[in-house]
Short mmCIF file of C-alpha atoms in Angstrom, two decimals:
data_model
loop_
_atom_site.label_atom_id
_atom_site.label_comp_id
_atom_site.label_asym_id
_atom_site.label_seq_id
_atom_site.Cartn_x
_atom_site.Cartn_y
_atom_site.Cartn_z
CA UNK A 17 0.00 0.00 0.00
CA UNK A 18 1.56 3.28 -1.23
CA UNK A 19 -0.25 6.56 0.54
CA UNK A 20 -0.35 9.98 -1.09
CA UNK A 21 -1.69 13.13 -0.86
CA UNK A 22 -4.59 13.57 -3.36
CA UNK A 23 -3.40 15.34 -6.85
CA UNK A 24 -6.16 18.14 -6.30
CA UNK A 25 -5.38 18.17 -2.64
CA UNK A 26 -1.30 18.97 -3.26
CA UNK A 27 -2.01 21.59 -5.88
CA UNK A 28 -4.59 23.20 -3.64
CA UNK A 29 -1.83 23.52 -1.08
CA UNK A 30 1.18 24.22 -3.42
CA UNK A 31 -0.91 26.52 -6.01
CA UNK A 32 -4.22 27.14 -4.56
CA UNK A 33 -5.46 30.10 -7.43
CA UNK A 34 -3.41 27.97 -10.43
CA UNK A 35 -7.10 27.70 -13.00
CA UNK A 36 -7.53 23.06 -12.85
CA UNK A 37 -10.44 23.21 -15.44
CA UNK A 38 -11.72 25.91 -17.74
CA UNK A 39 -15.10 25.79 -19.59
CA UNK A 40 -17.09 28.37 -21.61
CA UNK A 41 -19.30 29.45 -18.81
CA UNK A 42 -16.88 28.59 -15.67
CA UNK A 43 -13.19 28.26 -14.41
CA UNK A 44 -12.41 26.64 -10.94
CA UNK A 45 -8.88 26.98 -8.94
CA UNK A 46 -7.59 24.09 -7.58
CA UNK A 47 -8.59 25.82 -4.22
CA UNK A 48 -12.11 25.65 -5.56
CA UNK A 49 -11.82 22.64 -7.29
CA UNK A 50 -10.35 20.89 -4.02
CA UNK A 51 -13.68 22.38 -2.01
CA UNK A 52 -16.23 20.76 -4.69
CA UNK A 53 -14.59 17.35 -4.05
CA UNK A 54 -15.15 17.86 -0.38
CA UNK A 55 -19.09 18.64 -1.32
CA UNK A 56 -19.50 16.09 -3.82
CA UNK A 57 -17.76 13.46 -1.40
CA UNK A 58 -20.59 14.42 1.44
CA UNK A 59 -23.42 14.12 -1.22
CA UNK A 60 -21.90 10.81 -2.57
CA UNK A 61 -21.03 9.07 0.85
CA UNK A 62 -24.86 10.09 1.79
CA UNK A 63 -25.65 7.05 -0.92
CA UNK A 64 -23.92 4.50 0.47
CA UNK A 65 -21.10 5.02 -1.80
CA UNK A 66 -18.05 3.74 -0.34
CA UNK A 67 -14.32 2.78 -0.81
CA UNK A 68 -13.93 -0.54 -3.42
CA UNK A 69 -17.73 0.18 -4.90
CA UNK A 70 -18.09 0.28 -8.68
CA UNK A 71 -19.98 3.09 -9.56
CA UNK A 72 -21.20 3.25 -13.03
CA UNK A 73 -22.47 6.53 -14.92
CA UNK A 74 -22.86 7.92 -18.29
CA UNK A 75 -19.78 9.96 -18.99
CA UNK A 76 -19.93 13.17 -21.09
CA UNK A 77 -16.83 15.71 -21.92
CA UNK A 78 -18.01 17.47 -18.94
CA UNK A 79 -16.50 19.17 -16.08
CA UNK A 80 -19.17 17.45 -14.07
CA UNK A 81 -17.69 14.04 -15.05
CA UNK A 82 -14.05 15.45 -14.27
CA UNK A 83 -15.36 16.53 -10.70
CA UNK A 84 -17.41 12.74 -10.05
CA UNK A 85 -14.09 11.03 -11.26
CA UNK A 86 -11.90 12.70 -9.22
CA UNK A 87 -14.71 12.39 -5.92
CA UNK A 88 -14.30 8.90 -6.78
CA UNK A 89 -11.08 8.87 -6.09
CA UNK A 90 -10.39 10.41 -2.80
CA UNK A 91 -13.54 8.01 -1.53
CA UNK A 92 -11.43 5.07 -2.83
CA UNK A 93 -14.21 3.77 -5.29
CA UNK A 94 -14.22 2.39 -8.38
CA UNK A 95 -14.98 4.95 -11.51
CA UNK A 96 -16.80 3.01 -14.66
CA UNK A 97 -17.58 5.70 -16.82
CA UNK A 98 -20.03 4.38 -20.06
CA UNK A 99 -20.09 5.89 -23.45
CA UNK A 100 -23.00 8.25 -23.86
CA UNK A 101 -23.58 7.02 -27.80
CA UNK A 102 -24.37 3.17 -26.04
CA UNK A 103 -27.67 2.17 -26.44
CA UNK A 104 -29.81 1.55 -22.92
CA UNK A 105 -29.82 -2.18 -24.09
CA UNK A 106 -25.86 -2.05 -23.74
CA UNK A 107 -25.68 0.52 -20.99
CA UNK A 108 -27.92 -2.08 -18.78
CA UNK A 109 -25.86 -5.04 -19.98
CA UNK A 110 -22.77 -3.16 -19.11
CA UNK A 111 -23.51 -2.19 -15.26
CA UNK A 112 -25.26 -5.54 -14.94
CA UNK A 113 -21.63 -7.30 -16.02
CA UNK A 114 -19.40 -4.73 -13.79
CA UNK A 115 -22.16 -5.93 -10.90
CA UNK A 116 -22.20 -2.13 -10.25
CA UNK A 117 -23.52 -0.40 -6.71
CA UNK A 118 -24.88 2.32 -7.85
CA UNK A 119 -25.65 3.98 -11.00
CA UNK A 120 -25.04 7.85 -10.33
CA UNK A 121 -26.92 10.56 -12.70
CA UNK A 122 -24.77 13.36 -13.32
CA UNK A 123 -27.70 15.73 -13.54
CA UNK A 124 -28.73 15.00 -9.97
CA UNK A 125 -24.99 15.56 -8.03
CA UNK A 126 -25.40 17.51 -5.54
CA UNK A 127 -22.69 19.81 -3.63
CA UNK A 128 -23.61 19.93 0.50
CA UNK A 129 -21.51 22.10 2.24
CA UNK A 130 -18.71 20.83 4.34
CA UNK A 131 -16.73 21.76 7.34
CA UNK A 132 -15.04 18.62 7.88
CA UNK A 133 -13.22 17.61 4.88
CA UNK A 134 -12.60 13.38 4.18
CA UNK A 135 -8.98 12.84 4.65
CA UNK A 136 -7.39 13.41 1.37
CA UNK A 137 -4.69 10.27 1.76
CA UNK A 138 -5.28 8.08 -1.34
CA UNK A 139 -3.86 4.98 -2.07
CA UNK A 140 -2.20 4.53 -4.91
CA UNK A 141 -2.62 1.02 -5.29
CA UNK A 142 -6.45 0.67 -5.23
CA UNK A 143 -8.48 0.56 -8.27
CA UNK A 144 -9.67 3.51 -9.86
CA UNK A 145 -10.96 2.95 -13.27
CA UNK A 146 -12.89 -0.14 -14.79
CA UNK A 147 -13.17 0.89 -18.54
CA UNK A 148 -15.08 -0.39 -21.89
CA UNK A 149 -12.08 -1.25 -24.35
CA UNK A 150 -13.63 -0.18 -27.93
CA UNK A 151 -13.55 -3.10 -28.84
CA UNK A 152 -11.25 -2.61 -32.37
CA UNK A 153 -10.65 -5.88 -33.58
CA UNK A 154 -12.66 -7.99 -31.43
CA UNK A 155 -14.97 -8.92 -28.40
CA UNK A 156 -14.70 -5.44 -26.10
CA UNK A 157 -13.40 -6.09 -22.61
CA UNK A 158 -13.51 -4.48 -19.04
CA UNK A 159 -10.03 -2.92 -18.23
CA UNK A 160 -9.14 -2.70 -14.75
CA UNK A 161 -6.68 0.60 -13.40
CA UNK A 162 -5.44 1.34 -10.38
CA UNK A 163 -4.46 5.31 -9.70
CA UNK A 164 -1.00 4.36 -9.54
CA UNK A 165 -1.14 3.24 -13.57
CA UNK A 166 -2.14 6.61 -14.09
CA UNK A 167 0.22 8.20 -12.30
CA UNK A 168 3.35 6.03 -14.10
CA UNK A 169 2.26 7.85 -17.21
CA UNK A 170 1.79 10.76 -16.20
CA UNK A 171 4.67 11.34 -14.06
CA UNK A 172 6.84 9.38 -17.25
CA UNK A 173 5.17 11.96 -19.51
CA UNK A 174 5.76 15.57 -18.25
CA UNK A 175 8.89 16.04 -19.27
CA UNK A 176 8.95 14.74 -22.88
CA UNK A 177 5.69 16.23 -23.38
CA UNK A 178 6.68 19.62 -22.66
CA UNK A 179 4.22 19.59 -19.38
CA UNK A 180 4.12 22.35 -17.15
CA UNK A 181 2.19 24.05 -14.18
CA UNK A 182 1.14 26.72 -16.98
CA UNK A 183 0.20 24.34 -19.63
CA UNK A 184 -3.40 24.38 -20.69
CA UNK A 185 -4.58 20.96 -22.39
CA UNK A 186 -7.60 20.91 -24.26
CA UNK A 187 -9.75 18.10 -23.38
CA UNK A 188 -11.09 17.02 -27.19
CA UNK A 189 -11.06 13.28 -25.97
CA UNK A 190 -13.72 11.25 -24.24
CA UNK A 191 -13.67 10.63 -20.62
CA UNK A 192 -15.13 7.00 -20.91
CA UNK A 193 -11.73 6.08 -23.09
CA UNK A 194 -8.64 5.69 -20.91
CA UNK A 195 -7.21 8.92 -23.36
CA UNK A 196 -9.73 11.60 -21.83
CA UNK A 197 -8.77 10.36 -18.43
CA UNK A 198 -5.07 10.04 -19.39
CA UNK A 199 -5.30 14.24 -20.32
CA UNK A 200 -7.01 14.82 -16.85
CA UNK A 201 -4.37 12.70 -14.75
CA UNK A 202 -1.79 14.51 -16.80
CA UNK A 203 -2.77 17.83 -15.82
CA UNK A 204 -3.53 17.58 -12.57
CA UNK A 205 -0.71 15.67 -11.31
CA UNK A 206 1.30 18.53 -12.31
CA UNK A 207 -0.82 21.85 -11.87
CA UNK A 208 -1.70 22.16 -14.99
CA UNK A 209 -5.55 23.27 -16.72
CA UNK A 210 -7.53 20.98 -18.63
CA UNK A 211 -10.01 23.26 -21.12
CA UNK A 212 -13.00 22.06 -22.05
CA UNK A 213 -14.75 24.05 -25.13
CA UNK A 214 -17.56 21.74 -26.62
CA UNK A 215 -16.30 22.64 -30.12
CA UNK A 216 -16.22 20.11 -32.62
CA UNK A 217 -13.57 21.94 -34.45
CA UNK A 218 -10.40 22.04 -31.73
CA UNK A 219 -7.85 24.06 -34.26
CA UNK A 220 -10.39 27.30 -33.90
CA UNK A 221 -10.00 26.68 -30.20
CA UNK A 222 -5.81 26.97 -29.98
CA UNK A 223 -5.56 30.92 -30.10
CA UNK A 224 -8.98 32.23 -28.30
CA UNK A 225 -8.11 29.95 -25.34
CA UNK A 226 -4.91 30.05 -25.29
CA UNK A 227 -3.80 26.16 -25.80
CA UNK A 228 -0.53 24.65 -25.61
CA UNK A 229 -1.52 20.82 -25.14
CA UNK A 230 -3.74 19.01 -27.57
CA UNK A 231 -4.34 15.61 -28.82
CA UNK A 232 -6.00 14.45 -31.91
CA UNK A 233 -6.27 11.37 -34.03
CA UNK A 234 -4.66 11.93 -37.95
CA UNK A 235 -8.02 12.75 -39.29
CA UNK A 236 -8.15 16.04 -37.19
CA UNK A 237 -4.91 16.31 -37.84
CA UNK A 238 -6.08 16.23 -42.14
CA UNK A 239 -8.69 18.73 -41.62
CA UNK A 240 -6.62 21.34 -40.08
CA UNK A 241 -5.38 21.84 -43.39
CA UNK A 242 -9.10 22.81 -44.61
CA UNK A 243 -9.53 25.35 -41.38
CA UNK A 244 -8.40 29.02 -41.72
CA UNK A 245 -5.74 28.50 -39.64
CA UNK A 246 -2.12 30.05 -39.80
CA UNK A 247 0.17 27.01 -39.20
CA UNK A 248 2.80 29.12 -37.96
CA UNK A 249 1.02 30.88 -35.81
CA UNK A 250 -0.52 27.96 -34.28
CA UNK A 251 3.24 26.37 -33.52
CA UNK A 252 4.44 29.83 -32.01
CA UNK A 253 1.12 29.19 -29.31
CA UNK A 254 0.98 25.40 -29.42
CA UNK A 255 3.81 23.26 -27.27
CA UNK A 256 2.45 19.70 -27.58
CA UNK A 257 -0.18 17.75 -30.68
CA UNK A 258 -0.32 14.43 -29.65
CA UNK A 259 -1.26 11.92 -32.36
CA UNK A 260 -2.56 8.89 -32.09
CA UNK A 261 -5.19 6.07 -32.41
CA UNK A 262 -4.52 5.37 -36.24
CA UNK A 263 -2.06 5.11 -39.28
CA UNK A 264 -0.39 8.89 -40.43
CA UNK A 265 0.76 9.32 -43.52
CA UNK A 266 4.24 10.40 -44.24
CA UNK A 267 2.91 13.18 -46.54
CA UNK A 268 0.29 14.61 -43.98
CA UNK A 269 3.26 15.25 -41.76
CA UNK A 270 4.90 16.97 -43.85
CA UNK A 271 2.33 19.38 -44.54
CA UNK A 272 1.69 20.51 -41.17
CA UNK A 273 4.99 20.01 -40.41
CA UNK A 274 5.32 23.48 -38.19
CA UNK A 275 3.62 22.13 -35.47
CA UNK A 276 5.43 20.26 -32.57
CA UNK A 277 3.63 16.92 -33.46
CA UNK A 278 4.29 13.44 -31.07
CA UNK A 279 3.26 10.27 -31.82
CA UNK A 280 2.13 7.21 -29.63
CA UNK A 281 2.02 4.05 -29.20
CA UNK A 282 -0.20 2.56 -26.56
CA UNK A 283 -3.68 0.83 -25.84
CA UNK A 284 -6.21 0.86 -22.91
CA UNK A 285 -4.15 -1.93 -21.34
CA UNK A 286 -1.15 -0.24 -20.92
CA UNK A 287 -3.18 3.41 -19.57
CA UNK A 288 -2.84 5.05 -23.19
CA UNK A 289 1.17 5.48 -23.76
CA UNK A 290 3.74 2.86 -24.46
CA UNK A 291 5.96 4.91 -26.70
CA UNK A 292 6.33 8.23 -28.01
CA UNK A 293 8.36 9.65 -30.76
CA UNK A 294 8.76 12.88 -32.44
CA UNK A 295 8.91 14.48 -36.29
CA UNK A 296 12.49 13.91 -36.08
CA UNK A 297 12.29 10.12 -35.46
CA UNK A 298 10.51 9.97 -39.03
CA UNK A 299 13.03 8.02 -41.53
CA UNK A 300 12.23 8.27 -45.36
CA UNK A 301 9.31 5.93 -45.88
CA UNK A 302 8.84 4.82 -42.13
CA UNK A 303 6.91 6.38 -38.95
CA UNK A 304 8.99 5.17 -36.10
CA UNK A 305 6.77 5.11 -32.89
CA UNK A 306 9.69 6.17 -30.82
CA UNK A 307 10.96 4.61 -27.65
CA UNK A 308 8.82 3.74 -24.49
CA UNK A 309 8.12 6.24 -21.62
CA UNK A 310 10.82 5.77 -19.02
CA UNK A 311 8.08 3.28 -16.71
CA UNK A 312 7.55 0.58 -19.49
CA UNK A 313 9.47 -1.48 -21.06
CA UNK A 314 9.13 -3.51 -24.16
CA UNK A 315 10.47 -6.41 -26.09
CA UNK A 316 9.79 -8.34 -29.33
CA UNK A 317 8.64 -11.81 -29.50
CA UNK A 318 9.88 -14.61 -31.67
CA UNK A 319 6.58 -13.94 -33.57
CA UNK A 320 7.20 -10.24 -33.69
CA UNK A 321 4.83 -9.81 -31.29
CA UNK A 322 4.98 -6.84 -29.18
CA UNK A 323 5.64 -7.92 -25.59
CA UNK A 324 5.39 -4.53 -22.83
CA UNK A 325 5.38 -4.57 -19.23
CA UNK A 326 5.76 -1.40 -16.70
CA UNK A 327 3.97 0.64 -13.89
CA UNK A 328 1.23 1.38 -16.31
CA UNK A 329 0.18 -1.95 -17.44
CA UNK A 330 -3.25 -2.79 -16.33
CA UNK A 331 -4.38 -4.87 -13.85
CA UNK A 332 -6.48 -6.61 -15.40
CA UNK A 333 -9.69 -7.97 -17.30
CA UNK A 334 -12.62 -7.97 -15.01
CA UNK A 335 -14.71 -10.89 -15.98
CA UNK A 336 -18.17 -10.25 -14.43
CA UNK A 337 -16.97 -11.71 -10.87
CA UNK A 338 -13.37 -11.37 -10.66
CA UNK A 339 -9.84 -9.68 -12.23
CA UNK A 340 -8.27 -11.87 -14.39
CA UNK A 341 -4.66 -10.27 -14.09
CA UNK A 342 -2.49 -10.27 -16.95
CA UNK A 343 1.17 -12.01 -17.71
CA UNK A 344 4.16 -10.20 -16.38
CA UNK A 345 5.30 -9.43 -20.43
CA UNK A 346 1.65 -8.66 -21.75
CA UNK A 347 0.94 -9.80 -25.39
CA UNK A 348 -0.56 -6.75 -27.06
CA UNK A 349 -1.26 -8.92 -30.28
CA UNK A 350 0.52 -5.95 -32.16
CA UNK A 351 3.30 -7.19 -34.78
CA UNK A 352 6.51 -5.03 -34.61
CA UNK A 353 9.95 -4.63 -34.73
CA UNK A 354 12.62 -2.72 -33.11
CA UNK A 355 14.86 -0.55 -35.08
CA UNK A 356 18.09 1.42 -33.86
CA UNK A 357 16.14 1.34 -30.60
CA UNK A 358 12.91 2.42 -32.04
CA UNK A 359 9.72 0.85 -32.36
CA UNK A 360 7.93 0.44 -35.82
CA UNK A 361 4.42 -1.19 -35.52
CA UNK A 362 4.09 -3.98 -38.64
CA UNK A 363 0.26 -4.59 -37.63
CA UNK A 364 -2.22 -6.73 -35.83
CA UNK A 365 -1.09 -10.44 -35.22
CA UNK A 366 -4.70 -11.15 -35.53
CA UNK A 367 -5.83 -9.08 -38.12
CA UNK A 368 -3.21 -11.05 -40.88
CA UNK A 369 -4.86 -13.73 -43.49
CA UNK A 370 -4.03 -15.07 -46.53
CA UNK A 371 -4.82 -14.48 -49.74
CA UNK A 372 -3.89 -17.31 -52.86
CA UNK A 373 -0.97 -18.37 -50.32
CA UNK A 374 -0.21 -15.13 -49.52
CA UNK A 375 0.33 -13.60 -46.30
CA UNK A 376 -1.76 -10.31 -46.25
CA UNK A 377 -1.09 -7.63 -43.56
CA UNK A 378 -4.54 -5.21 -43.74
CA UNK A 379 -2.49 -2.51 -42.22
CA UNK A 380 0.12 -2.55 -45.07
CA UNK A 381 -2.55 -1.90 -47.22
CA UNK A 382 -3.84 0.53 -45.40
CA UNK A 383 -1.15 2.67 -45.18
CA UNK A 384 -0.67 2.18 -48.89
CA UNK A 385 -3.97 3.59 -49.51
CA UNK A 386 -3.36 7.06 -46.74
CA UNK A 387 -0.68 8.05 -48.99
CA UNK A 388 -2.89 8.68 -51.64
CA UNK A 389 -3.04 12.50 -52.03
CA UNK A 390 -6.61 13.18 -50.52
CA UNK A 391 -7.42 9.75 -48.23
CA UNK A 392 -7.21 10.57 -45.09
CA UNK A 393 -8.00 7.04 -43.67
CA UNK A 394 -8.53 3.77 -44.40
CA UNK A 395 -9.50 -0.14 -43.11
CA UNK A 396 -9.02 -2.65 -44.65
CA UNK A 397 -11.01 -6.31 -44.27
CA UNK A 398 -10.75 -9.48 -45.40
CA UNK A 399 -13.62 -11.16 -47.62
CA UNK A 400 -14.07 -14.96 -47.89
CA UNK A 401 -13.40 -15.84 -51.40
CA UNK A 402 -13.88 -19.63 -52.90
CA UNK A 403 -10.61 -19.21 -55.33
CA UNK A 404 -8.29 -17.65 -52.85
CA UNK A 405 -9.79 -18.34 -49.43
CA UNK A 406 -9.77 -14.64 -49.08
CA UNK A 407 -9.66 -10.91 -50.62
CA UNK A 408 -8.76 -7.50 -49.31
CA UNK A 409 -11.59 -4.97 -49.44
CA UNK A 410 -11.42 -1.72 -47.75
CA UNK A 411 -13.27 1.11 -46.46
CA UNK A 412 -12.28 4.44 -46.73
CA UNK A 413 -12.57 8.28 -46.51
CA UNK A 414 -11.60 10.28 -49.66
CA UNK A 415 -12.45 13.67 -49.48
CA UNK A 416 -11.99 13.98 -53.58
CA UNK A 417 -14.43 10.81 -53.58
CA UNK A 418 -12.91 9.39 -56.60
CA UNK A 419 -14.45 6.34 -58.04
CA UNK A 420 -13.39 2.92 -57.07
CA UNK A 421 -10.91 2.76 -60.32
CA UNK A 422 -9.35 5.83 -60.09
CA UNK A 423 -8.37 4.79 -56.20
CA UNK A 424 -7.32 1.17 -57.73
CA UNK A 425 -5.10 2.90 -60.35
CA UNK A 426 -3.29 5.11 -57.72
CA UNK A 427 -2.52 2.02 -55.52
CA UNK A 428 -1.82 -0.22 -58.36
CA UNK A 429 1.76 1.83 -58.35
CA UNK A 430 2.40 1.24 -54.79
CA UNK A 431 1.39 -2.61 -54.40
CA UNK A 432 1.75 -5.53 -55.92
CA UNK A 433 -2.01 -6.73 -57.20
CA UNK A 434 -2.92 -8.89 -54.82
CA UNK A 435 -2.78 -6.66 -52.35
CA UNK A 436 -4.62 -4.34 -53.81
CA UNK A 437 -8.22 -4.61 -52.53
CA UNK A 438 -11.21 -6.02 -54.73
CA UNK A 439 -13.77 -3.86 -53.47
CA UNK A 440 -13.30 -0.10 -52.07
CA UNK A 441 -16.32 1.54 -49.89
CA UNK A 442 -17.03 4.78 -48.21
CA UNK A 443 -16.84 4.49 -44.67
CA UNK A 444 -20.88 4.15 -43.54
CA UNK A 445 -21.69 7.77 -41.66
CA UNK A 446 -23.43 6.24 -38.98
CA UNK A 447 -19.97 4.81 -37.92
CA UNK A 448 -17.75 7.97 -38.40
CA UNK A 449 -17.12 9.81 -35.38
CA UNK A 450 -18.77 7.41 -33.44
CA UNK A 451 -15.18 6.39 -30.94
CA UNK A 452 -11.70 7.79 -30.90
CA UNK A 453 -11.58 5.20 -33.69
CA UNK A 454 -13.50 3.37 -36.38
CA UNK A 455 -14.78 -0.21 -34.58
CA UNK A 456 -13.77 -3.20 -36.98
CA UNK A 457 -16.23 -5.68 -35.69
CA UNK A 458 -19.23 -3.00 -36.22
CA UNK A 459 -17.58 -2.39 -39.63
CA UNK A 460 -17.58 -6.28 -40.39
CA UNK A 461 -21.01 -6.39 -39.00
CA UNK A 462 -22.47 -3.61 -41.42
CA UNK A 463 -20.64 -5.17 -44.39
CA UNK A 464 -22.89 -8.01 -44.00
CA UNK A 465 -25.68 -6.81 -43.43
CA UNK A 466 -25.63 -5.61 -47.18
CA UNK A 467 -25.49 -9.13 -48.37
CA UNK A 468 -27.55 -12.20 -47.76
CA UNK A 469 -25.17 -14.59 -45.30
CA UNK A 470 -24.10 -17.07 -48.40
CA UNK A 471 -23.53 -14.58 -50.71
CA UNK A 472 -21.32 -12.85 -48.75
CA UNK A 473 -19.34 -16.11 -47.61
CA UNK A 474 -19.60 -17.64 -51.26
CA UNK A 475 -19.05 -15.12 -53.61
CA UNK A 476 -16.75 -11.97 -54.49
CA UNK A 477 -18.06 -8.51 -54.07
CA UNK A 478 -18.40 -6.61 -57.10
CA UNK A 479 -16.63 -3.25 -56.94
CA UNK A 480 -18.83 -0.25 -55.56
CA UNK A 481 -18.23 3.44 -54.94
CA UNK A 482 -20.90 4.03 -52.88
CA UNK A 483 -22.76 2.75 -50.20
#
């Protein structure tokens, strides 16, 4: 059992009118953040809610759902914070599975006034976080934190992140993924603000609120280029763009390359960062993902599977009844390799099939395709196929929505022609923007529902531009 003084608690003492969060309407002090907690913490402790409970909510980009997280902590309970897009069907299922206490509604908190404040001591050790993975290439899973994962990245991410007491992150993440929460740890294990704008559109956000910390997937990172936005004057104001979640292409980089852009490497299991690299790690016709944060470590299989294991590996896979803890090296199911000490990610160990007796990597494909001039992203599937056992057939998002042949002809110079995919579809807009990124099983799903079962299994899908 390690004991600390709460995050909020310390900066209250150390930096008590330092701005924690920032919204349009409000701003709070740590002082005044620190005195919420204590108000919340009466209100909550009024329902029963005590240390090692699993309380379950629906969790907005809110400063409400900053404030309950945090409460949660200092009681010692356990935060499991659902996606506000689930269905009830799924948010039931869900707190029915995580056997959930309570199930708290963040439009009924209420803040009692306190005199006597609940000892801020936390323990580091204890669980904080039970969270929903996405689910990206199969079944989703319950992913079990404790505090002191968070604080291993954190605390191993300050420095190289350019993290400071007068740093002001924008929060354009969600707080149910472990990379909202990752921001918020961040930030206030440091001093620093977390901003919180509601915007869709985080680049108009940078000057008016004065932002030095952001982080974005590549396809925010694409549509900066469409925004009336001066590019130097947004590196002059920003210190830190933090990409992640998907494949980016060598020659987006390059033309935002102004900004001070870091990439990473990392998953829910390992509390968002495993490595992190910078524009000057790139190499010709490679993205290097950098080397890991200083409380990780990593190694490559015989496979080439990546093995990592550190302070901020999980705990974890909560099963309905119990943790099912995790090997000391944790299999990540990631293909890699490890290049004058860098990292550079090959793909998903279970994503590969084969194709005519060829082995067919969807992400090579994939990346093929997001270096075509005006596709900003792209996933690639494999289709049952009676002659080769399977085909490649992608999905993607082409803002010059060229037609499936035009797309083929660009790739044909880049790959050889059986890995060039049979079928090319517009992603389906009830999926976009859905997660921090696209889900492949609900992309698999939808596929199929446009065919009848055995045609899909039996036959090849003709080519189609649109959906």
């Amino acid at each position: 059992m390690v004991k600390m003084l709460c995050p909020i608690a310390l900066q209250a003492k150390e930096n008590p009118t330092a701005l924690a969060i920032e919204t349009t309407s409000n701003s709070f002090s740590y002082q005044e953040l620190d005195k919420l907690l204590s108000q919340l913490i009466k209100y909550l402790l009024s329902l029963g809610v005590n240390k090692g409970a699993r309380i379950a909510f629906i969790a907005p980009t809110e400063c409400k759902t900053i404030i309950l997280l945090l409460a949660l902590l200092r009681i010692g309970a356990i935060a499991c914070p659902i996606n506000p897009k689930f269905l009830p069907t799924q948010i039931h299922d869900l707190t029915q599975k995580l056997k959930a206490s309570h199930f708290i509604n963040l439009d009924t908190l209420v803040f009692i006034a306190n005199s006597h404040q609940v000892d801020p001591i936390i323990d580091t050790e204890q669980l904080f976080t039970f969270l929903t993975t996405s689910g990206s290439s199969g079944k989703s899973k319950v992913v079990c934190h404790t505090f002191e994962n968070y604080l291993s990245s954190a605390l191993a991410t300050h420095l190289p992140l350019r993290l400071s007491k007068s740093s002001r992150w924008l929060l354009s993440l969600p707080l149910y993924h472990v990379s909202g929460l990752s921001i918020v740890t961040r930030c206030m294990t440091i001093g620093a603000c977390v901003v919180l704008t509601g915007s869709k559109c985080i680049w108009e956000e940078i000057i008016p609120h004065r932002i030095t910390h952001l982080s974005c997937v590549p396809t925010q990172l694409f549509r900066l280029k469409n925004q009336k936005c001066s590019l130097p004057l947004l590196s002059r104001q920003l210190h830190c763009v933090l990409v992640g979640g998907a494949y980016t292409s060598l020659s987006l980089l390059h033309s935002v390359k102004e900004l001070p852009i870091f990439f990473t490497y990392g998953m829910t299991e390992t509390t968002s960062i495993v490595t992190l690299a910078t524009k000057e790690d790139l190499q010709s016709n490679n993205i290097n993902m950098g080397r890991p944060i200083s409380c990780c470590e990593i190694k490559i299989a015989s496979d080439c599977e990546i093995l990592v294991k550190g302070k901020n590996l999980f705990q974890g896979y909560w099963n309905g009844f119990q943790i099912q803890p995790p090997s000391l090296w944790f299999a990540t199911k990631d293909l890699g390799k490890i290049l004058d000490n860098h990292l550079r990610i090959i793909g998903r160990k279970d994503r590969l099939f084969i194709s005519g007796g060829e082995n067919i990597q969807p992400e090579e494909i994939e990346q093929a395709l997001c270096s075509i001039k005006g596709i900003i992203s792209a996933t690639v599937l494999s289709k049952p196929d009676e002659e080769f056992g399977h085909r490649p057939i992608a999905f993607i998002e082409d803002i010059q929505q060229r037609p499936f042949t035009q797309v083929f002809f660009e790739l044909r110079k880049i790959l050889p022609s059986f890995k060039c995919p049979v079928s090319i579809w517009p992603y389906p807009k009830h999926l976009k923007n859905t997660a921090v990124k696209i889900s492949i099983p609900l992309l698999k799903q939808y596929l199929r529902s446009l065919f009848a079962k055995d045609v899909f299994q039996d036959t090849l899908l003709a080519s189609k531009e649109e959906v």
